[in-house]
Coordinates of C-alpha atoms in Angstrom, one line a residue:
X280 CA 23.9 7.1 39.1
X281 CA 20.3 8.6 39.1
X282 CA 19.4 12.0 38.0
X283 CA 20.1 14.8 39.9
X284 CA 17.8 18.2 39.6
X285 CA 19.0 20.2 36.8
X286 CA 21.8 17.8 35.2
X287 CA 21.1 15.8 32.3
X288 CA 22.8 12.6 32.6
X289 CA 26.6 12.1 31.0
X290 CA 27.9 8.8 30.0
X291 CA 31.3 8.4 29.5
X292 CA 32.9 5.8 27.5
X293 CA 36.4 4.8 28.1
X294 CA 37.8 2.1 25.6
X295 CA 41.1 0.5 26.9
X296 CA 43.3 -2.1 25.7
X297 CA 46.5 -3.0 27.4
X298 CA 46.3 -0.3 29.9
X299 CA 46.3 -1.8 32.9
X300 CA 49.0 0.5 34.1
X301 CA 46.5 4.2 33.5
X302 CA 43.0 3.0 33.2
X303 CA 42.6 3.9 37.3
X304 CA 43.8 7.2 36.8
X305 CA 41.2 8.0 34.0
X306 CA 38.4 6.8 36.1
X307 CA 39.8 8.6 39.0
X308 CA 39.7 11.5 37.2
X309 CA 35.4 11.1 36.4
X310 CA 34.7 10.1 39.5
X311 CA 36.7 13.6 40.6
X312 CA 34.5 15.5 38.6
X313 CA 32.4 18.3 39.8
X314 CA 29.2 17.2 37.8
X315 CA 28.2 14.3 39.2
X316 CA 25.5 12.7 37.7
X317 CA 27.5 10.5 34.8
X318 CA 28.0 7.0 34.4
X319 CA 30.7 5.5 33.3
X320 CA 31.1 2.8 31.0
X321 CA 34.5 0.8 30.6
X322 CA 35.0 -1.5 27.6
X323 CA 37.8 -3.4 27.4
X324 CA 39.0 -4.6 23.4
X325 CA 40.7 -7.6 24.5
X326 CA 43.4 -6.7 27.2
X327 CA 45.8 -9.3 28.2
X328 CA 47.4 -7.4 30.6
X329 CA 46.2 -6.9 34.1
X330 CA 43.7 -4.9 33.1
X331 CA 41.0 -7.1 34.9
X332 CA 42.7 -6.4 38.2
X333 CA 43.1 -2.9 38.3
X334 CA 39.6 -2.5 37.2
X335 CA 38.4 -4.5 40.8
X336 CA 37.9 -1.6 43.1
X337 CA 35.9 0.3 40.5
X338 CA 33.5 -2.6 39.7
X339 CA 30.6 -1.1 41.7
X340 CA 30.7 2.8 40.3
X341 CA 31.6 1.4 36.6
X342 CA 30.0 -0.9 33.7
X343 CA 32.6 -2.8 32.6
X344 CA 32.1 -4.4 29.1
X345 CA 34.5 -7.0 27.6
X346 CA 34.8 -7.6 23.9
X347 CA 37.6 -10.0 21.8
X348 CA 39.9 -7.0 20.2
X349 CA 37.7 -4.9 17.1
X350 CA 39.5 -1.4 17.8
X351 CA 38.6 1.6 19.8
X352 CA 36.0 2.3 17.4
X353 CA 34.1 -0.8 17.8
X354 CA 34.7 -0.3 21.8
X355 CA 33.5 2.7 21.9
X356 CA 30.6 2.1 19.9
X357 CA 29.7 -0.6 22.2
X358 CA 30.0 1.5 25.0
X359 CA 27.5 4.0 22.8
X360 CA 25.4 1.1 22.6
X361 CA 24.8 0.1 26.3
X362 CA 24.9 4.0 27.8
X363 CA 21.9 6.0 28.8
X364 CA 22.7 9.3 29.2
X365 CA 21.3 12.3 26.5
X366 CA 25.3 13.2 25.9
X367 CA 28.0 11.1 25.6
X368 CA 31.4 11.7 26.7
X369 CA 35.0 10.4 25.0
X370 CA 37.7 9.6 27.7
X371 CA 41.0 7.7 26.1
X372 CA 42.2 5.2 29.3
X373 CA 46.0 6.6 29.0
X374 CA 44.4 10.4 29.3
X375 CA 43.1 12.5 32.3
X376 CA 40.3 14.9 32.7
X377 CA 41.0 17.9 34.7
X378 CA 38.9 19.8 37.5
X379 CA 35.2 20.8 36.1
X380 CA 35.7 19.3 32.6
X381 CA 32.6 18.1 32.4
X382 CA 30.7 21.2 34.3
X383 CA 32.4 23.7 31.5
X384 CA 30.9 21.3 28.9
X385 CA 27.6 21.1 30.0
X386 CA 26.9 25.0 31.0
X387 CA 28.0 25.5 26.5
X388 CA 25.5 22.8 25.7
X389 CA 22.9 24.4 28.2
X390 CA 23.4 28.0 26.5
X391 CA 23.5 26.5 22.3
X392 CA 21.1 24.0 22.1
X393 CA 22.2 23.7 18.6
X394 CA 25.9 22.3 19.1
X395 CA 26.2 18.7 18.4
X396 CA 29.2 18.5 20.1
X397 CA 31.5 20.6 22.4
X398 CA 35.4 19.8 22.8
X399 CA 38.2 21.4 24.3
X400 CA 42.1 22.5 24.7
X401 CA 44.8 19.6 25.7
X402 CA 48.1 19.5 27.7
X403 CA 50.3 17.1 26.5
X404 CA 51.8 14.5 29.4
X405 CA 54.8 12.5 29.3
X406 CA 54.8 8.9 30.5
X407 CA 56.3 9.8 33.7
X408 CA 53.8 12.4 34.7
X409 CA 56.1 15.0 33.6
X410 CA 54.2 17.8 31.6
X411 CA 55.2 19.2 28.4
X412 CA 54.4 22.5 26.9
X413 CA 50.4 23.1 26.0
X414 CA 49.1 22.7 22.9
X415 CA 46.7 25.1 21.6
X416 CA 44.1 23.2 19.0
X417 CA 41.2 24.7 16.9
X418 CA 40.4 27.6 14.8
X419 CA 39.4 30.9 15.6
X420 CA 35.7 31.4 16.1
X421 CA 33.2 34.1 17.1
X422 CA 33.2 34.8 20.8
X423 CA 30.0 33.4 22.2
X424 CA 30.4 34.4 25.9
X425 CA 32.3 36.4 28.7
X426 CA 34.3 33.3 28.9
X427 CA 35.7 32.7 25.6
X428 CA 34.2 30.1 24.5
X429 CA 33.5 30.0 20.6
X430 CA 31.4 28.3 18.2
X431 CA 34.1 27.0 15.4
X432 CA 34.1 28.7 12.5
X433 CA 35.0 26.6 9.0
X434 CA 34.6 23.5 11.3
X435 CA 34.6 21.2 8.6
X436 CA 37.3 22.7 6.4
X437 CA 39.5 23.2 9.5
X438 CA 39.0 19.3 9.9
X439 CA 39.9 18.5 6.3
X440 CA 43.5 19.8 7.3
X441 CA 44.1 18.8 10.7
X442 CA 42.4 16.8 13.2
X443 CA 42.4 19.7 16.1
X444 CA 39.5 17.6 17.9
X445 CA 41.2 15.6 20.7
X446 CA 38.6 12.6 21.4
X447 CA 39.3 12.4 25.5
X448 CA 37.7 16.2 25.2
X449 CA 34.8 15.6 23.2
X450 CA 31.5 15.7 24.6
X451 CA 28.6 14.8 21.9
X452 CA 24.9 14.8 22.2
X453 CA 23.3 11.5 21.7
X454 CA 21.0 12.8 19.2
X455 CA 23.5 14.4 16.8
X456 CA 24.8 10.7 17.1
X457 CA 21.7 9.6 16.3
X458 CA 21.5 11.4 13.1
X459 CA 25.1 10.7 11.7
X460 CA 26.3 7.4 13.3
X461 CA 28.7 6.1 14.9
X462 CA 32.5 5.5 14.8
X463 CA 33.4 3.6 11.1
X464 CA 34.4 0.5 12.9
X465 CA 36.5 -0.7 9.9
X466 CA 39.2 2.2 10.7
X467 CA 41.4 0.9 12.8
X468 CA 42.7 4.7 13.2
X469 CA 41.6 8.3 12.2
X470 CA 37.8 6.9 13.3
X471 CA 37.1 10.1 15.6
X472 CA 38.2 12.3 12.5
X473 CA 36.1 11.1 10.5
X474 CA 33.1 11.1 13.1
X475 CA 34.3 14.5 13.6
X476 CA 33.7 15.6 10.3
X477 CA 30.5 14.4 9.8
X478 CA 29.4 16.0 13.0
X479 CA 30.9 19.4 11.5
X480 CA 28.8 18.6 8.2
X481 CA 25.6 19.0 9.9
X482 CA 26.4 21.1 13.3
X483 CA 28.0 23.6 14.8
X484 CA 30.9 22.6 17.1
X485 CA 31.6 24.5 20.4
X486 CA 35.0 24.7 21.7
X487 CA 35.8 25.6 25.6
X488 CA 39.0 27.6 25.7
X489 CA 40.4 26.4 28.2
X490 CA 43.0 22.8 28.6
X491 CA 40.5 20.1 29.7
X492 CA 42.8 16.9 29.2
X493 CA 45.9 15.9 29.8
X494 CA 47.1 13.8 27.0
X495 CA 49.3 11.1 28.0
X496 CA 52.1 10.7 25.3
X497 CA 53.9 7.0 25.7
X498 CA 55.5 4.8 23.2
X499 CA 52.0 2.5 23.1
X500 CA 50.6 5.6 21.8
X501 CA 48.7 4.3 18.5
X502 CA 49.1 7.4 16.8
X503 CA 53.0 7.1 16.6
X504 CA 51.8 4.0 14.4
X505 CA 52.4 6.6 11.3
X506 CA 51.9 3.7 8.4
X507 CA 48.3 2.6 10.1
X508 CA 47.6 6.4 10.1
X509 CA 48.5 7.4 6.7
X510 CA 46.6 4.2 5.4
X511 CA 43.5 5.1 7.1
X512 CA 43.5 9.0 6.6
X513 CA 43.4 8.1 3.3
X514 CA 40.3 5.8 3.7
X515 CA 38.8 8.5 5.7
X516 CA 39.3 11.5 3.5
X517 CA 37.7 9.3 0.4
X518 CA 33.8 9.2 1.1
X519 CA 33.5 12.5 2.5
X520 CA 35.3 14.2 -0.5
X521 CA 33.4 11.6 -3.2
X522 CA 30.0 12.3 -1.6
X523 CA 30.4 15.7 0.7
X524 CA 26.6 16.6 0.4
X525 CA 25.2 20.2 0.8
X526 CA 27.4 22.1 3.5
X527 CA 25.2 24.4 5.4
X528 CA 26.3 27.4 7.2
X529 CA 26.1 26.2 10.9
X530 CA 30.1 26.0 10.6
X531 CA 30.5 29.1 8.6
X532 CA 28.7 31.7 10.9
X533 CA 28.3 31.8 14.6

């Protein structure tokens, strides 16, 4: 999509594996969005489902990238790797974005230039459409405008105990990528933790208070893999802690 006056461009990447049955309904929900000048960037990790098929009537409004299975993080760092846009946007293909996501996003980034990245609250969503009741996620912060929104205070310590950033709500500028990496493509899970927390050791992180995504909760879920998860919060938690550098007080103060 070209650029439009006054909107930076937004890629969104959107892994999928096996989910032939919601990847529509993710896209769906972009191509909804009131902030229009995104791309879209689809890379599927080795789907032998009918992924292929329901991607067909999206192929001219999406990049669609195929890869032999390495993970989500691998996927979505590929997806990193062939986007354009100054931010970069997160959207799981089981989740949905809701009306003016993105819009909410982009006006925090517009007013704190300094944020890296900007996430947001979640609904949960069971895997008949049915919802459940909302989650709230994320610390308390100090109120940075008429609407709520905050910049997170203790960001990094917050992370250390709980992982309260929900990737399909995360929108990251391409230069804080830049600066930190990517995704650790060896985790097979806890990879956005860990990207999250070495975000929160050099920026601030903005948080919209308001439900964003709807988080589709279904027994493919990888997170219900509890013995992968352990395992890899473990490897996670072990390079920060051994080497976790000089914290500076962009997530202490707003």
């Amino acid at each position: 999509m070209s650029q439009m006056s006054g909107q930076e461009l937004v890629s969104v990447v959107i892994p999928t594996h096996n989910n032939a049955a919601f990847v529509s309904q993710a896209i769906e929900s972009v191509l909804a969005q009131s902030y229009r000048n995104h791309e879209i960037i689809v890379v599927d990790d080795g789907s032998t489902d009918d992924t292929r098929q329901a991607l067909k009537p999206y192929l001219d409004k999406i990049t669609y990238i195929f890869q032999e299975n390495q993970g989500p993080g691998a996927a979505r760092n590929l997806g990193i790797r062939r986007s354009r846009g100054a931010y970069i946007a997160f959207l799981d293909a089981d989740d949905v974005w809701l009306e003016g996501k993105l819009d909410r996003q982009m006006q925090f980034f517009q007013g704190h230039q300094d944020v890296g990245l900007v996430f947001g609250e979640l609904e949960h969503w069971v895997e008949r459409g049915e919802r459940i009741p909302t989650e709230r996620i994320g610390g308390s912060g100090s109120v940075v405008g008429s609407n709520g929104d905050v910049i997170v205070k203790d960001a990094f310590k917050l992370l250390l105990g709980a992982c309260y950033i929900l990737t399909s709500t995360v929108v990251i500028r391409r230069d804080c990528l830049n600066a930190i990496g990517e995704f650790d493509e060896s985790l097979r899970a806890g990879q956005d933790r860990h990207l999250w927390l070495r975000v929160a050791r050099k920026y601030p992180i903005g948080k919209v208070e308001q439900i964003l995504v709807r988080k589709r909760s279904h027994e493919r879920n990888l997170t219900l893999k509890s013995k992968l998860c352990i395992e890899c919060r473990i490897r996670t938690f072990e390079p920060i802690l051994d080497d976790p550098g000089p914290l500076n007080d962009h997530d202490l103060v707003a």
